[in-house]
Amino acid sequence: MTRIDTVLYTGKTHTTGGRDGESRSSDGRLDVALSAPGSTGGGTNPEQMFAAGWSACFIGAMGLAAAKMKVALPADTAVDAEVDLRTVDGAYFLQARLNVSLPGVEREVAEALARTAHETCPYSKATRGNIDVVISVV
């Protein structure tokens, strides 16, 4: 495991009720109702929140990579994240796809940015070797 020298930020949440409950951050900026995937409940689900967090972090990692490569990220840079909840022999697993859109960036450069971001993004590091992940430049 990598030794961490400095903690830059700690996100804190309090969740009750599991997939049919609610989750709030310690600073009050996140306050969401939760519901099971595919249900008619009024809230979101952990897979959607994971996809949102990962895609936001991934764009940040691409921004760092772009700065090092002296490339400007387009204002309409986007990542469409898909996180699947699935079962294999009754056990639950996740798998993910990140579809990266960098309009106006040459494909080779866009692929290099996505590849570098996947190497440096903390979410990508946390999932590496643990779930199936496909990164695509679209």
Short mmCIF file of N, CA, C and O in Angstrom, two decimals:
data_model
loop_
_atom_site.label_atom_id
_atom_site.label_comp_id
_atom_site.label_asym_id
_atom_site.label_seq_id
_atom_site.Cartn_x
_atom_site.Cartn_y
_atom_site.Cartn_z
N MET A 1 0.84 -1.17 0.00
CA MET A 1 0.00 0.00 0.00
C MET A 1 0.89 1.24 0.00
O MET A 1 1.95 1.27 0.60
N THR A 2 0.42 2.28 -0.68
CA THR A 2 1.16 3.53 -0.77
C THR A 2 1.10 4.27 0.56
O THR A 2 0.05 4.38 1.18
N ARG A 3 2.24 4.79 0.99
CA ARG A 3 2.30 5.59 2.21
C ARG A 3 1.84 7.00 1.88
O ARG A 3 2.32 7.62 0.94
N ILE A 4 0.93 7.51 2.68
CA ILE A 4 0.38 8.85 2.45
C ILE A 4 1.08 9.83 3.37
O ILE A 4 1.10 9.65 4.59
N ASP A 5 1.66 10.89 2.79
CA ASP A 5 2.37 11.89 3.58
C ASP A 5 1.43 12.95 4.12
O ASP A 5 1.55 13.36 5.27
N THR A 6 0.52 13.44 3.29
CA THR A 6 -0.33 14.56 3.67
C THR A 6 -1.77 14.27 3.27
O THR A 6 -2.04 13.93 2.12
N VAL A 7 -2.69 14.43 4.20
CA VAL A 7 -4.10 14.32 3.89
C VAL A 7 -4.58 15.69 3.45
O VAL A 7 -4.49 16.66 4.20
N LEU A 8 -5.06 15.80 2.21
CA LEU A 8 -5.51 17.08 1.67
C LEU A 8 -6.95 17.40 2.03
O LEU A 8 -7.32 18.57 2.17
N TYR A 9 -7.77 16.39 2.18
CA TYR A 9 -9.17 16.61 2.46
C TYR A 9 -9.78 15.30 2.94
O TYR A 9 -9.38 14.22 2.48
N THR A 10 -10.74 15.37 3.84
CA THR A 10 -11.49 14.21 4.28
C THR A 10 -12.97 14.48 4.10
O THR A 10 -13.51 15.41 4.70
N GLY A 11 -13.61 13.72 3.24
CA GLY A 11 -15.06 13.81 3.07
C GLY A 11 -15.72 12.97 4.15
O GLY A 11 -15.34 11.83 4.37
N LYS A 12 -16.69 13.54 4.85
CA LYS A 12 -17.37 12.83 5.93
C LYS A 12 -18.86 12.82 5.67
O LYS A 12 -19.45 13.86 5.40
N THR A 13 -19.46 11.64 5.73
CA THR A 13 -20.90 11.51 5.57
C THR A 13 -21.47 10.65 6.69
O THR A 13 -20.76 9.85 7.31
N HIS A 14 -22.75 10.83 6.92
CA HIS A 14 -23.51 10.01 7.86
C HIS A 14 -24.68 9.46 7.07
O HIS A 14 -25.49 10.22 6.52
N THR A 15 -24.76 8.13 6.96
CA THR A 15 -25.80 7.48 6.18
C THR A 15 -26.64 6.59 7.08
O THR A 15 -26.09 5.86 7.92
N THR A 16 -27.94 6.67 6.90
CA THR A 16 -28.86 5.79 7.63
C THR A 16 -29.78 5.11 6.64
O THR A 16 -30.05 5.64 5.56
N GLY A 17 -30.24 3.93 6.99
CA GLY A 17 -31.24 3.24 6.18
C GLY A 17 -30.73 2.52 4.95
O GLY A 17 -31.52 1.99 4.18
N GLY A 18 -29.42 2.54 4.71
CA GLY A 18 -28.88 1.82 3.56
C GLY A 18 -29.42 2.34 2.25
O GLY A 18 -29.57 3.55 2.05
N ARG A 19 -29.75 1.45 1.34
CA ARG A 19 -30.19 1.85 -0.01
C ARG A 19 -31.55 2.54 -0.02
O ARG A 19 -31.93 3.14 -1.01
N ASP A 20 -32.27 2.47 1.06
CA ASP A 20 -33.56 3.16 1.13
C ASP A 20 -33.54 4.24 2.22
O ASP A 20 -34.57 4.57 2.79
N GLY A 21 -32.38 4.80 2.47
CA GLY A 21 -32.23 5.78 3.54
C GLY A 21 -31.87 7.16 3.04
O GLY A 21 -32.40 7.64 2.04
N GLU A 22 -30.93 7.76 3.73
CA GLU A 22 -30.45 9.08 3.36
C GLU A 22 -29.01 9.23 3.79
O GLU A 22 -28.53 8.53 4.67
N SER A 23 -28.34 10.16 3.14
CA SER A 23 -26.93 10.42 3.44
C SER A 23 -26.71 11.92 3.48
O SER A 23 -27.19 12.65 2.61
N ARG A 24 -25.96 12.36 4.51
CA ARG A 24 -25.65 13.79 4.67
C ARG A 24 -24.17 13.94 4.96
O ARG A 24 -23.58 13.16 5.70
N SER A 25 -23.60 14.99 4.38
CA SER A 25 -22.20 15.29 4.67
C SER A 25 -22.11 16.11 5.95
O SER A 25 -23.06 16.78 6.35
N SER A 26 -20.94 16.07 6.57
CA SER A 26 -20.74 16.79 7.83
C SER A 26 -20.87 18.29 7.66
O SER A 26 -21.23 19.00 8.60
N ASP A 27 -20.60 18.80 6.46
CA ASP A 27 -20.71 20.25 6.23
C ASP A 27 -22.08 20.65 5.69
O ASP A 27 -22.34 21.83 5.43
N GLY A 28 -22.98 19.69 5.49
CA GLY A 28 -24.33 19.98 5.04
C GLY A 28 -24.48 20.22 3.55
O GLY A 28 -25.58 20.46 3.06
N ARG A 29 -23.39 20.16 2.81
CA ARG A 29 -23.46 20.45 1.37
C ARG A 29 -24.05 19.29 0.57
O ARG A 29 -24.54 19.49 -0.53
N LEU A 30 -23.98 18.09 1.11
CA LEU A 30 -24.60 16.92 0.48
C LEU A 30 -25.72 16.46 1.40
O LEU A 30 -25.50 16.25 2.60
N ASP A 31 -26.89 16.33 0.86
CA ASP A 31 -28.05 15.87 1.62
C ASP A 31 -28.96 15.15 0.63
O ASP A 31 -29.73 15.80 -0.10
N VAL A 32 -28.83 13.84 0.54
CA VAL A 32 -29.55 13.10 -0.50
C VAL A 32 -30.36 11.95 0.08
O VAL A 32 -29.96 11.30 1.04
N ALA A 33 -31.51 11.74 -0.55
CA ALA A 33 -32.32 10.56 -0.28
C ALA A 33 -31.73 9.43 -1.12
O ALA A 33 -31.24 9.65 -2.23
N LEU A 34 -31.78 8.23 -0.61
CA LEU A 34 -31.25 7.06 -1.31
C LEU A 34 -32.38 6.11 -1.68
O LEU A 34 -33.39 6.02 -0.97
N SER A 35 -32.20 5.43 -2.79
CA SER A 35 -33.15 4.39 -3.20
C SER A 35 -32.38 3.32 -3.95
O SER A 35 -31.30 3.56 -4.48
N ALA A 36 -32.95 2.14 -4.00
CA ALA A 36 -32.31 1.03 -4.68
C ALA A 36 -32.29 1.26 -6.19
O ALA A 36 -33.22 1.88 -6.73
N PRO A 37 -31.25 0.78 -6.88
CA PRO A 37 -31.20 0.94 -8.34
C PRO A 37 -32.44 0.34 -8.99
O PRO A 37 -32.88 -0.75 -8.62
N GLY A 38 -33.01 1.09 -9.92
CA GLY A 38 -34.16 0.60 -10.66
C GLY A 38 -35.48 0.72 -9.92
O GLY A 38 -36.52 0.38 -10.47
N SER A 39 -35.45 1.21 -8.68
CA SER A 39 -36.70 1.33 -7.92
C SER A 39 -37.41 2.63 -8.29
O SER A 39 -36.86 3.49 -8.98
N THR A 40 -38.61 2.79 -7.79
CA THR A 40 -39.35 4.02 -8.03
C THR A 40 -39.15 5.02 -6.89
O THR A 40 -39.83 6.04 -6.83
N GLY A 41 -38.20 4.72 -5.99
CA GLY A 41 -37.92 5.62 -4.88
C GLY A 41 -37.46 6.99 -5.37
O GLY A 41 -36.98 7.14 -6.49
N GLY A 42 -37.59 7.99 -4.52
CA GLY A 42 -37.29 9.36 -4.90
C GLY A 42 -35.83 9.74 -4.85
O GLY A 42 -35.47 10.85 -5.22
N GLY A 43 -34.97 8.86 -4.42
CA GLY A 43 -33.57 9.23 -4.25
C GLY A 43 -32.65 8.65 -5.30
O GLY A 43 -33.08 8.00 -6.24
N THR A 44 -31.38 8.92 -5.11
CA THR A 44 -30.35 8.37 -5.98
C THR A 44 -29.84 7.07 -5.37
O THR A 44 -30.33 6.62 -4.34
N ASN A 45 -28.85 6.46 -6.00
CA ASN A 45 -28.31 5.22 -5.45
C ASN A 45 -26.79 5.31 -5.42
O ASN A 45 -26.19 6.19 -6.05
N PRO A 46 -26.14 4.43 -4.64
CA PRO A 46 -24.69 4.49 -4.51
C PRO A 46 -23.94 4.38 -5.83
O PRO A 46 -22.90 5.02 -6.00
N GLU A 47 -24.47 3.62 -6.77
CA GLU A 47 -23.79 3.48 -8.05
C GLU A 47 -23.76 4.81 -8.82
O GLU A 47 -22.76 5.17 -9.43
N GLN A 48 -24.86 5.55 -8.77
CA GLN A 48 -24.90 6.86 -9.42
C GLN A 48 -23.94 7.84 -8.74
O GLN A 48 -23.25 8.61 -9.41
N MET A 49 -23.90 7.82 -7.42
CA MET A 49 -23.00 8.73 -6.71
C MET A 49 -21.55 8.38 -6.99
O MET A 49 -20.71 9.27 -7.16
N PHE A 50 -21.24 7.09 -7.05
CA PHE A 50 -19.87 6.66 -7.36
C PHE A 50 -19.50 7.11 -8.77
O PHE A 50 -18.40 7.62 -9.00
N ALA A 51 -20.42 6.96 -9.73
CA ALA A 51 -20.17 7.38 -11.11
C ALA A 51 -19.94 8.89 -11.18
O ALA A 51 -19.03 9.36 -11.89
N ALA A 52 -20.73 9.66 -10.44
CA ALA A 52 -20.57 11.12 -10.45
C ALA A 52 -19.22 11.52 -9.84
O ALA A 52 -18.50 12.36 -10.40
N GLY A 53 -18.86 10.94 -8.72
CA GLY A 53 -17.59 11.27 -8.08
C GLY A 53 -16.41 10.89 -8.94
O GLY A 53 -15.45 11.67 -9.10
N TRP A 54 -16.46 9.70 -9.52
CA TRP A 54 -15.34 9.22 -10.34
C TRP A 54 -15.17 10.09 -11.58
O TRP A 54 -14.07 10.49 -11.92
N SER A 55 -16.28 10.41 -12.25
CA SER A 55 -16.16 11.19 -13.48
C SER A 55 -15.65 12.60 -13.19
O SER A 55 -14.84 13.14 -13.95
N ALA A 56 -16.07 13.21 -12.08
CA ALA A 56 -15.57 14.54 -11.71
C ALA A 56 -14.07 14.48 -11.40
O ALA A 56 -13.30 15.33 -11.86
N CYS A 57 -13.66 13.49 -10.65
CA CYS A 57 -12.24 13.32 -10.32
C CYS A 57 -11.42 13.06 -11.57
O CYS A 57 -10.32 13.59 -11.73
N PHE A 58 -11.96 12.27 -12.49
CA PHE A 58 -11.26 11.92 -13.72
C PHE A 58 -11.02 13.16 -14.57
O PHE A 58 -9.95 13.33 -15.14
N ILE A 59 -12.01 14.06 -14.64
CA ILE A 59 -11.83 15.30 -15.38
C ILE A 59 -10.72 16.14 -14.73
O ILE A 59 -9.90 16.73 -15.43
N GLY A 60 -10.69 16.16 -13.41
CA GLY A 60 -9.61 16.87 -12.71
C GLY A 60 -8.25 16.29 -13.05
O GLY A 60 -7.28 17.02 -13.29
N ALA A 61 -8.17 14.96 -13.09
CA ALA A 61 -6.90 14.29 -13.44
C ALA A 61 -6.51 14.59 -14.88
O ALA A 61 -5.32 14.76 -15.19
N MET A 62 -7.50 14.67 -15.79
CA MET A 62 -7.18 15.03 -17.17
C MET A 62 -6.68 16.47 -17.25
O MET A 62 -5.79 16.79 -18.04
N GLY A 63 -7.22 17.34 -16.40
CA GLY A 63 -6.75 18.73 -16.36
C GLY A 63 -5.30 18.82 -15.95
O GLY A 63 -4.52 19.59 -16.54
N LEU A 64 -4.90 18.03 -14.97
CA LEU A 64 -3.49 18.00 -14.55
C LEU A 64 -2.61 17.46 -15.67
O LEU A 64 -1.53 17.99 -15.94
N ALA A 65 -3.08 16.40 -16.32
CA ALA A 65 -2.31 15.82 -17.44
C ALA A 65 -2.19 16.82 -18.58
O ALA A 65 -1.12 16.97 -19.18
N ALA A 66 -3.27 17.54 -18.87
CA ALA A 66 -3.26 18.52 -19.95
C ALA A 66 -2.28 19.64 -19.65
O ALA A 66 -1.56 20.10 -20.55
N ALA A 67 -2.22 20.09 -18.41
CA ALA A 67 -1.29 21.15 -18.03
C ALA A 67 0.15 20.70 -18.25
O ALA A 67 0.97 21.46 -18.77
N LYS A 68 0.45 19.46 -17.89
CA LYS A 68 1.81 18.94 -18.09
C LYS A 68 2.15 18.80 -19.57
O LYS A 68 3.29 18.97 -19.97
N MET A 69 1.14 18.47 -20.37
CA MET A 69 1.35 18.29 -21.81
C MET A 69 1.21 19.61 -22.57
O MET A 69 1.36 19.63 -23.78
N LYS A 70 0.88 20.68 -21.83
CA LYS A 70 0.68 22.01 -22.43
C LYS A 70 -0.43 21.97 -23.49
O LYS A 70 -0.30 22.49 -24.59
N VAL A 71 -1.54 21.32 -23.11
CA VAL A 71 -2.73 21.20 -23.94
C VAL A 71 -3.89 21.80 -23.16
O VAL A 71 -4.02 21.57 -21.95
N ALA A 72 -4.74 22.55 -23.81
CA ALA A 72 -5.92 23.11 -23.15
C ALA A 72 -7.08 22.12 -23.24
O ALA A 72 -7.38 21.62 -24.32
N LEU A 73 -7.70 21.85 -22.09
CA LEU A 73 -8.91 21.03 -22.12
C LEU A 73 -10.05 21.90 -22.66
O LEU A 73 -10.19 23.06 -22.26
N PRO A 74 -10.88 21.35 -23.53
CA PRO A 74 -12.02 22.11 -24.02
C PRO A 74 -13.00 22.43 -22.88
O PRO A 74 -13.11 21.65 -21.93
N ALA A 75 -13.70 23.54 -23.00
CA ALA A 75 -14.68 23.92 -21.97
C ALA A 75 -15.78 22.87 -21.83
O ALA A 75 -16.35 22.70 -20.75
N ASP A 76 -16.07 22.16 -22.92
CA ASP A 76 -17.13 21.15 -22.88
C ASP A 76 -16.59 19.72 -22.70
O ASP A 76 -17.24 18.75 -23.10
N THR A 77 -15.43 19.61 -22.05
CA THR A 77 -14.90 18.29 -21.69
C THR A 77 -15.96 17.58 -20.84
O THR A 77 -16.57 18.18 -19.96
N ALA A 78 -16.16 16.29 -21.11
CA ALA A 78 -17.16 15.53 -20.35
C ALA A 78 -16.72 14.08 -20.19
O ALA A 78 -15.97 13.56 -21.02
N VAL A 79 -17.17 13.48 -19.11
CA VAL A 79 -17.00 12.05 -18.91
C VAL A 79 -18.36 11.47 -18.55
O VAL A 79 -18.99 11.90 -17.58
N ASP A 80 -18.83 10.54 -19.37
CA ASP A 80 -20.05 9.81 -19.08
C ASP A 80 -19.63 8.51 -18.40
O ASP A 80 -19.01 7.65 -19.04
N ALA A 81 -19.93 8.41 -17.12
CA ALA A 81 -19.54 7.22 -16.35
C ALA A 81 -20.73 6.29 -16.21
O ALA A 81 -21.85 6.73 -15.94
N GLU A 82 -20.48 5.02 -16.40
CA GLU A 82 -21.50 3.98 -16.22
C GLU A 82 -20.96 2.98 -15.23
O GLU A 82 -19.90 2.38 -15.45
N VAL A 83 -21.65 2.82 -14.11
CA VAL A 83 -21.23 1.87 -13.08
C VAL A 83 -22.33 0.83 -12.96
O VAL A 83 -23.48 1.15 -12.65
N ASP A 84 -21.98 -0.41 -13.25
CA ASP A 84 -22.94 -1.53 -13.19
C ASP A 84 -22.82 -2.24 -11.86
O ASP A 84 -21.71 -2.54 -11.40
N LEU A 85 -23.96 -2.54 -11.27
CA LEU A 85 -24.03 -3.45 -10.14
C LEU A 85 -24.42 -4.79 -10.74
O LEU A 85 -25.42 -4.89 -11.46
N ARG A 86 -23.62 -5.80 -10.49
CA ARG A 86 -23.90 -7.09 -11.12
C ARG A 86 -23.66 -8.22 -10.13
O ARG A 86 -23.10 -8.00 -9.05
N THR A 87 -24.08 -9.40 -10.50
CA THR A 87 -23.86 -10.57 -9.65
C THR A 87 -23.15 -11.65 -10.46
O THR A 87 -23.35 -11.78 -11.67
N VAL A 88 -22.35 -12.40 -9.77
CA VAL A 88 -21.71 -13.59 -10.31
C VAL A 88 -21.84 -14.66 -9.24
O VAL A 88 -21.36 -14.47 -8.10
N ASP A 89 -22.54 -15.72 -9.56
CA ASP A 89 -22.76 -16.81 -8.60
C ASP A 89 -23.30 -16.30 -7.27
O ASP A 89 -22.89 -16.73 -6.20
N GLY A 90 -24.21 -15.32 -7.34
CA GLY A 90 -24.86 -14.81 -6.14
C GLY A 90 -24.08 -13.75 -5.37
O GLY A 90 -24.56 -13.21 -4.40
N ALA A 91 -22.85 -13.45 -5.80
CA ALA A 91 -22.03 -12.43 -5.14
C ALA A 91 -22.13 -11.13 -5.93
O ALA A 91 -22.20 -11.14 -7.16
N TYR A 92 -22.13 -10.00 -5.25
CA TYR A 92 -22.27 -8.70 -5.89
C TYR A 92 -20.91 -8.11 -6.27
O TYR A 92 -19.95 -8.21 -5.51
N PHE A 93 -20.88 -7.48 -7.43
CA PHE A 93 -19.67 -6.84 -7.95
C PHE A 93 -20.04 -5.57 -8.70
O PHE A 93 -21.19 -5.38 -9.10
N LEU A 94 -19.05 -4.72 -8.93
CA LEU A 94 -19.21 -3.54 -9.78
C LEU A 94 -18.36 -3.71 -11.02
O LEU A 94 -17.36 -4.44 -11.01
N GLN A 95 -18.74 -3.04 -12.07
CA GLN A 95 -17.90 -2.86 -13.26
C GLN A 95 -18.22 -1.48 -13.79
O GLN A 95 -19.27 -0.91 -13.47
N ALA A 96 -17.29 -0.91 -14.56
CA ALA A 96 -17.49 0.48 -14.98
C ALA A 96 -16.95 0.75 -16.37
O ALA A 96 -16.02 0.08 -16.83
N ARG A 97 -17.55 1.77 -16.98
CA ARG A 97 -17.09 2.31 -18.24
C ARG A 97 -17.03 3.82 -18.11
O ARG A 97 -17.99 4.43 -17.63
N LEU A 98 -15.92 4.42 -18.51
CA LEU A 98 -15.81 5.87 -18.56
C LEU A 98 -15.64 6.26 -20.02
O LEU A 98 -14.69 5.86 -20.68
N ASN A 99 -16.61 7.02 -20.53
CA ASN A 99 -16.60 7.48 -21.91
C ASN A 99 -16.20 8.94 -21.91
O ASN A 99 -16.96 9.80 -21.44
N VAL A 100 -15.00 9.22 -22.42
CA VAL A 100 -14.37 10.53 -22.33
C VAL A 100 -14.62 11.31 -23.62
O VAL A 100 -14.34 10.81 -24.71
N SER A 101 -15.13 12.53 -23.48
CA SER A 101 -15.38 13.41 -24.62
C SER A 101 -14.50 14.65 -24.49
O SER A 101 -14.63 15.41 -23.53
N LEU A 102 -13.61 14.83 -25.47
CA LEU A 102 -12.71 15.98 -25.53
C LEU A 102 -12.85 16.62 -26.92
O LEU A 102 -11.97 16.46 -27.77
N PRO A 103 -13.97 17.32 -27.15
CA PRO A 103 -14.23 17.88 -28.48
C PRO A 103 -13.10 18.79 -28.96
O PRO A 103 -12.61 19.64 -28.21
N GLY A 104 -12.68 18.57 -30.21
CA GLY A 104 -11.64 19.39 -30.81
C GLY A 104 -10.22 18.97 -30.49
O GLY A 104 -9.28 19.52 -31.05
N VAL A 105 -10.05 17.98 -29.62
CA VAL A 105 -8.70 17.50 -29.28
C VAL A 105 -8.40 16.31 -30.19
O VAL A 105 -9.24 15.41 -30.34
N GLU A 106 -7.22 16.31 -30.80
CA GLU A 106 -6.83 15.19 -31.66
C GLU A 106 -6.95 13.88 -30.89
O GLU A 106 -6.61 13.80 -29.72
N ARG A 107 -7.42 12.86 -31.59
CA ARG A 107 -7.69 11.57 -30.94
C ARG A 107 -6.47 11.04 -30.18
O ARG A 107 -6.60 10.58 -29.05
N GLU A 108 -5.30 11.09 -30.78
CA GLU A 108 -4.09 10.58 -30.12
C GLU A 108 -3.82 11.33 -28.81
O GLU A 108 -3.46 10.72 -27.80
N VAL A 109 -3.99 12.63 -28.82
CA VAL A 109 -3.79 13.45 -27.62
C VAL A 109 -4.87 13.13 -26.59
O VAL A 109 -4.59 12.98 -25.40
N ALA A 110 -6.12 13.03 -27.05
CA ALA A 110 -7.23 12.71 -26.15
C ALA A 110 -7.01 11.36 -25.47
O ALA A 110 -7.24 11.21 -24.26
N GLU A 111 -6.54 10.38 -26.23
CA GLU A 111 -6.28 9.05 -25.65
C GLU A 111 -5.14 9.12 -24.64
O GLU A 111 -5.19 8.46 -23.60
N ALA A 112 -4.11 9.92 -24.93
CA ALA A 112 -3.01 10.08 -23.98
C ALA A 112 -3.49 10.75 -22.69
O ALA A 112 -3.09 10.34 -21.58
N LEU A 113 -4.36 11.75 -22.81
CA LEU A 113 -4.91 12.41 -21.63
C LEU A 113 -5.73 11.44 -20.79
O LEU A 113 -5.60 11.39 -19.57
N ALA A 114 -6.58 10.65 -21.45
CA ALA A 114 -7.42 9.68 -20.74
C ALA A 114 -6.57 8.60 -20.08
O ALA A 114 -6.82 8.22 -18.93
N ARG A 115 -5.55 8.14 -20.78
CA ARG A 115 -4.66 7.11 -20.24
C ARG A 115 -3.92 7.63 -19.00
O ARG A 115 -3.86 6.97 -17.97
N THR A 116 -3.39 8.85 -19.10
CA THR A 116 -2.68 9.44 -17.97
C THR A 116 -3.62 9.68 -16.80
O THR A 116 -3.28 9.41 -15.64
N ALA A 117 -4.82 10.18 -17.08
CA ALA A 117 -5.80 10.40 -16.02
C ALA A 117 -6.15 9.10 -15.31
O ALA A 117 -6.28 9.06 -14.08
N HIS A 118 -6.28 8.02 -16.07
CA HIS A 118 -6.61 6.73 -15.46
C HIS A 118 -5.48 6.23 -14.56
O HIS A 118 -5.72 5.53 -13.60
N GLU A 119 -4.25 6.62 -14.88
CA GLU A 119 -3.11 6.24 -14.04
C GLU A 119 -3.03 7.08 -12.77
O GLU A 119 -2.50 6.63 -11.76
N THR A 120 -3.55 8.32 -12.80
CA THR A 120 -3.36 9.23 -11.67
C THR A 120 -4.62 9.51 -10.85
O THR A 120 -4.51 9.91 -9.69
N CYS A 121 -5.80 9.33 -11.42
CA CYS A 121 -7.05 9.61 -10.71
C CYS A 121 -7.17 8.70 -9.48
O CYS A 121 -7.05 7.48 -9.60
N PRO A 122 -7.42 9.25 -8.31
CA PRO A 122 -7.56 8.42 -7.11
C PRO A 122 -8.66 7.36 -7.20
O PRO A 122 -8.49 6.26 -6.67
N TYR A 123 -9.76 7.66 -7.87
CA TYR A 123 -10.82 6.65 -8.04
C TYR A 123 -10.31 5.50 -8.91
O TYR A 123 -10.58 4.33 -8.63
N SER A 124 -9.60 5.83 -9.98
CA SER A 124 -9.04 4.80 -10.85
C SER A 124 -8.05 3.94 -10.08
O SER A 124 -8.03 2.71 -10.23
N LYS A 125 -7.22 4.59 -9.26
CA LYS A 125 -6.27 3.83 -8.45
C LYS A 125 -6.98 2.91 -7.48
O LYS A 125 -6.57 1.76 -7.27
N ALA A 126 -8.06 3.40 -6.87
CA ALA A 126 -8.78 2.61 -5.88
C ALA A 126 -9.46 1.39 -6.49
O ALA A 126 -9.62 0.36 -5.82
N THR A 127 -9.86 1.49 -7.75
CA THR A 127 -10.57 0.39 -8.39
C THR A 127 -9.65 -0.54 -9.17
O THR A 127 -10.05 -1.65 -9.52
N ARG A 128 -8.42 -0.10 -9.45
CA ARG A 128 -7.50 -0.87 -10.30
C ARG A 128 -7.29 -2.27 -9.73
O ARG A 128 -6.93 -2.45 -8.58
N GLY A 129 -7.56 -3.26 -10.57
CA GLY A 129 -7.38 -4.65 -10.16
C GLY A 129 -8.53 -5.18 -9.33
O GLY A 129 -8.53 -6.36 -8.98
N ASN A 130 -9.51 -4.33 -9.01
CA ASN A 130 -10.63 -4.77 -8.19
C ASN A 130 -11.93 -4.93 -8.98
O ASN A 130 -12.76 -5.74 -8.61
N ILE A 131 -12.09 -4.11 -10.02
CA ILE A 131 -13.29 -4.21 -10.86
C ILE A 131 -12.87 -4.06 -12.32
O ILE A 131 -11.82 -3.50 -12.62
N ASP A 132 -13.72 -4.55 -13.22
CA ASP A 132 -13.46 -4.37 -14.64
C ASP A 132 -13.79 -2.92 -15.01
O ASP A 132 -14.86 -2.41 -14.66
N VAL A 133 -12.83 -2.26 -15.68
CA VAL A 133 -13.00 -0.86 -16.07
C VAL A 133 -12.58 -0.72 -17.53
O VAL A 133 -11.53 -1.23 -17.93
N VAL A 134 -13.39 -0.02 -18.31
CA VAL A 134 -13.08 0.29 -19.70
C VAL A 134 -13.10 1.80 -19.85
O VAL A 134 -14.09 2.44 -19.49
N ILE A 135 -12.00 2.36 -20.35
CA ILE A 135 -11.90 3.79 -20.64
C ILE A 135 -11.95 3.94 -22.15
O ILE A 135 -11.15 3.34 -22.85
N SER A 136 -12.89 4.77 -22.63
CA SER A 136 -13.02 5.00 -24.08
C SER A 136 -13.05 6.49 -24.37
O SER A 136 -13.72 7.23 -23.66
N VAL A 137 -12.35 6.89 -25.41
CA VAL A 137 -12.47 8.25 -25.92
C VAL A 137 -13.53 8.20 -27.00
O VAL A 137 -13.43 7.43 -27.95
N VAL A 138 -14.56 9.01 -26.83
CA VAL A 138 -15.69 8.99 -27.78
C VAL A 138 -15.72 10.26 -28.61
O VAL A 138 -15.11 11.25 -28.28
#
